Amino acid sequence: MTSTSATAVLFQNVSRHFGTVRAVDGVDFEIGQGEFFAMLGPSGSGKTTCLRLIAGFEQPTAGHIEIFGETAEGLAPNRRDVNTVFQDYALFPHMTVLNNVAYALMVRGVPRAEREKRAREALSLVRLEGMDARRPAQLSGGQRQRVALARALVNRPKVLLLDEPLGALDLKLREEMQEELRRLHKQLGLTFVFVTHDQGEALSMADRVAVFNKGRIVQVGTPEDIYQRPTTRFVADFVGSSNILTPDQAPRFGGVSRWTSLRPESILIGAAADAMDVRQTAEVIDQQFQGAMRKTRLKINGLEICAMAPASQTLGVGQAATVGWSHGALHAMDGEGNDV
Ligand code: ATP
């Protein structure tokens, strides 16, 4: 992999070890200019360390990093065209919103009138006009998050690094801020690198997702690739929930002798199953109402399988039901990579 003029960030075989801990272990990826790139993985899988390597807060133990074609090793954080939004926002509690946002410009010696003008512009970008004089304690969690965003944008970086920026917000606010971030990304045309352990967030927001496990990237692709064509059991399991069939079990479900993923929403129950390629009889173990759907546990071929039924489809425990799925719903994978 070599960088091109369209490359914002390039990692070539990058490792960052802390003593015996291989936080990042031989990672390769390329992030295009203007891309919304998500790093997704369980806790401790090396996502934040990768972000800190891009920001310059960490140096690689081995490998090579480029930012816009320039070698990043040894380059101080403030010499890189990148800025970070931290999960805990890291706002100065004693400063007003305006001064929090203008702070980085003050450090750079930008004259007061100019820095306040630019801070107000950044606040208007995140729709926080009129809050200039407040202090962080006088804001809601979502508003504080917007101040942190404005502060990261005021320097006009080319790459915005977001480390679990929505982790502290409740679900409703999280969804609002997800939309807000997508709007900002489109409006500004910047490169966004977003770290999260929430697969729904990564799938709904990013152009491409890198799935991490144990310091390595196990798959990179569009959200559709990652969800519909996971290459390993680990990805199928971590990204959404899936029924994982062993090479022994898969043929009984219409598949081939490989590790196979069968997504719950691909399994139809009752009359709807009649038109499917593979049809079997199942016993209903239980159903759980989840609003739009009913999560339905079934016993098929002696195995417990999870399906998603429409909310209107109520089934009795112990009832026999016809179930079916298409051949295309059976996705064969490599076996390795399941060690969460
Ligand atoms: P989380 O989602 O919990 O933030 P993560 O995927 O971002 O996890 P990292 O923070 O990159 O993971 O950490 C990867 C591994 O490296 C972990 O085992 C962590 O304990 C270890 N690690 C990170 N920073 C250091 C450090 N400064 N010293 C020692 N070990 C570290």
mmCIF file of C-alpha atoms and ligand atoms in Angstrom, residues 16-24 39-52 58 87 163-164 195-197 212-215, ligand 1:
data_model
loop_
_atom_site.group_PDB
_atom_site.id
_atom_site.type_symbol
_atom_site.label_atom_id
_atom_site.label_comp_id
_atom_site.label_asym_id
_atom_site.label_seq_id
_atom_site.Cartn_x
_atom_site.Cartn_y
_atom_site.Cartn_z
ATOM 1 C CA ARG A 16 2.583 -0.059 19.250
ATOM 2 C CA HIS A 17 3.648 -2.307 22.108
ATOM 3 C CA PHE A 18 3.647 -1.372 25.813
ATOM 4 C CA GLY A 19 6.070 -3.850 27.395
ATOM 5 C CA THR A 20 4.493 -7.231 26.643
ATOM 6 C CA VAL A 21 1.095 -5.725 25.674
ATOM 7 C CA ARG A 22 0.647 -5.631 21.896
ATOM 8 C CA ALA A 23 -1.899 -2.787 21.849
ATOM 9 C CA VAL A 24 -1.529 -2.417 18.060
ATOM 10 C CA MET A 39 -12.733 1.887 13.987
ATOM 11 C CA LEU A 40 -14.930 -0.701 15.654
ATOM 12 C CA GLY A 41 -13.961 -3.387 18.140
ATOM 13 C CA PRO A 42 -14.295 -4.651 21.694
ATOM 14 C CA SER A 43 -12.684 -2.911 24.655
ATOM 15 C CA GLY A 44 -8.889 -3.159 24.584
ATOM 16 C CA SER A 45 -8.662 -4.083 20.887
ATOM 17 C CA GLY A 46 -6.352 -1.163 20.021
ATOM 18 C CA LYS A 47 -8.704 1.425 18.488
ATOM 19 C CA THR A 48 -7.816 4.332 20.768
ATOM 20 C CA THR A 49 -4.112 3.583 20.442
ATOM 21 C CA CYS A 50 -4.468 3.824 16.629
ATOM 22 C CA LEU A 51 -6.230 7.174 17.024
ATOM 23 C CA ARG A 52 -3.480 8.416 19.344
ATOM 24 C CA GLU A 58 1.842 7.957 20.683
ATOM 25 C CA GLN A 87 -15.013 11.143 25.071
ATOM 26 C CA ASP A 163 -12.753 8.962 20.339
ATOM 27 C CA GLU A 164 -16.101 7.455 21.440
ATOM 28 C CA VAL A 195 -13.672 5.174 17.326
ATOM 29 C CA THR A 196 -16.564 3.195 18.774
ATOM 30 C CA HIS A 197 -17.433 -0.177 20.278
ATOM 31 C CA PHE A 212 -10.403 -4.581 15.400
ATOM 32 C CA ASN A 213 -9.638 -7.582 17.572
ATOM 33 C CA LYS A 214 -6.590 -7.980 19.829
ATOM 34 C CA GLY A 215 -4.539 -5.199 18.261
HETATM 35 P P1 ATP B 1 -11.587 0.860 24.687
HETATM 36 O O1 ATP B 1 -12.759 0.669 23.762
HETATM 37 O O2 ATP B 1 -11.789 0.178 26.014
HETATM 38 O O3 ATP B 1 -11.108 2.262 24.804
HETATM 39 P P2 ATP B 1 -9.483 0.272 22.757
HETATM 40 O O4 ATP B 1 -9.857 -0.703 21.688
HETATM 41 O O5 ATP B 1 -9.510 1.702 22.403
HETATM 42 O O6 ATP B 1 -10.369 -0.005 24.041
HETATM 43 P P3 ATP B 1 -6.758 0.708 23.536
HETATM 44 O O7 ATP B 1 -7.087 1.813 24.499
HETATM 45 O O8 ATP B 1 -6.112 1.075 22.276
HETATM 46 O O9 ATP B 1 -8.048 -0.175 23.240
HETATM 47 O O10 ATP B 1 -5.844 -0.343 24.335
HETATM 48 C C1 ATP B 1 -5.326 -1.522 23.732
HETATM 49 C C2 ATP B 1 -4.510 -2.297 24.775
HETATM 50 O O11 ATP B 1 -3.329 -1.582 25.081
HETATM 51 C C3 ATP B 1 -5.231 -2.524 26.092
HETATM 52 O O12 ATP B 1 -4.895 -3.789 26.567
HETATM 53 C C4 ATP B 1 -4.659 -1.445 26.988
HETATM 54 O O13 ATP B 1 -4.714 -1.821 28.335
HETATM 55 C C5 ATP B 1 -3.232 -1.331 26.473
HETATM 56 N N1 ATP B 1 -2.681 0.028 26.663
HETATM 57 C C6 ATP B 1 -3.113 1.172 26.088
HETATM 58 N N2 ATP B 1 -2.354 2.225 26.466
HETATM 59 C C7 ATP B 1 -1.410 1.726 27.316
HETATM 60 C C8 ATP B 1 -0.309 2.304 28.043
HETATM 61 N N3 ATP B 1 -0.033 3.614 27.970
HETATM 62 N N4 ATP B 1 0.431 1.472 28.794
HETATM 63 C C9 ATP B 1 0.175 0.147 28.854
HETATM 64 N N5 ATP B 1 -0.824 -0.460 28.184
HETATM 65 C C10 ATP B 1 -1.606 0.314 27.434
#
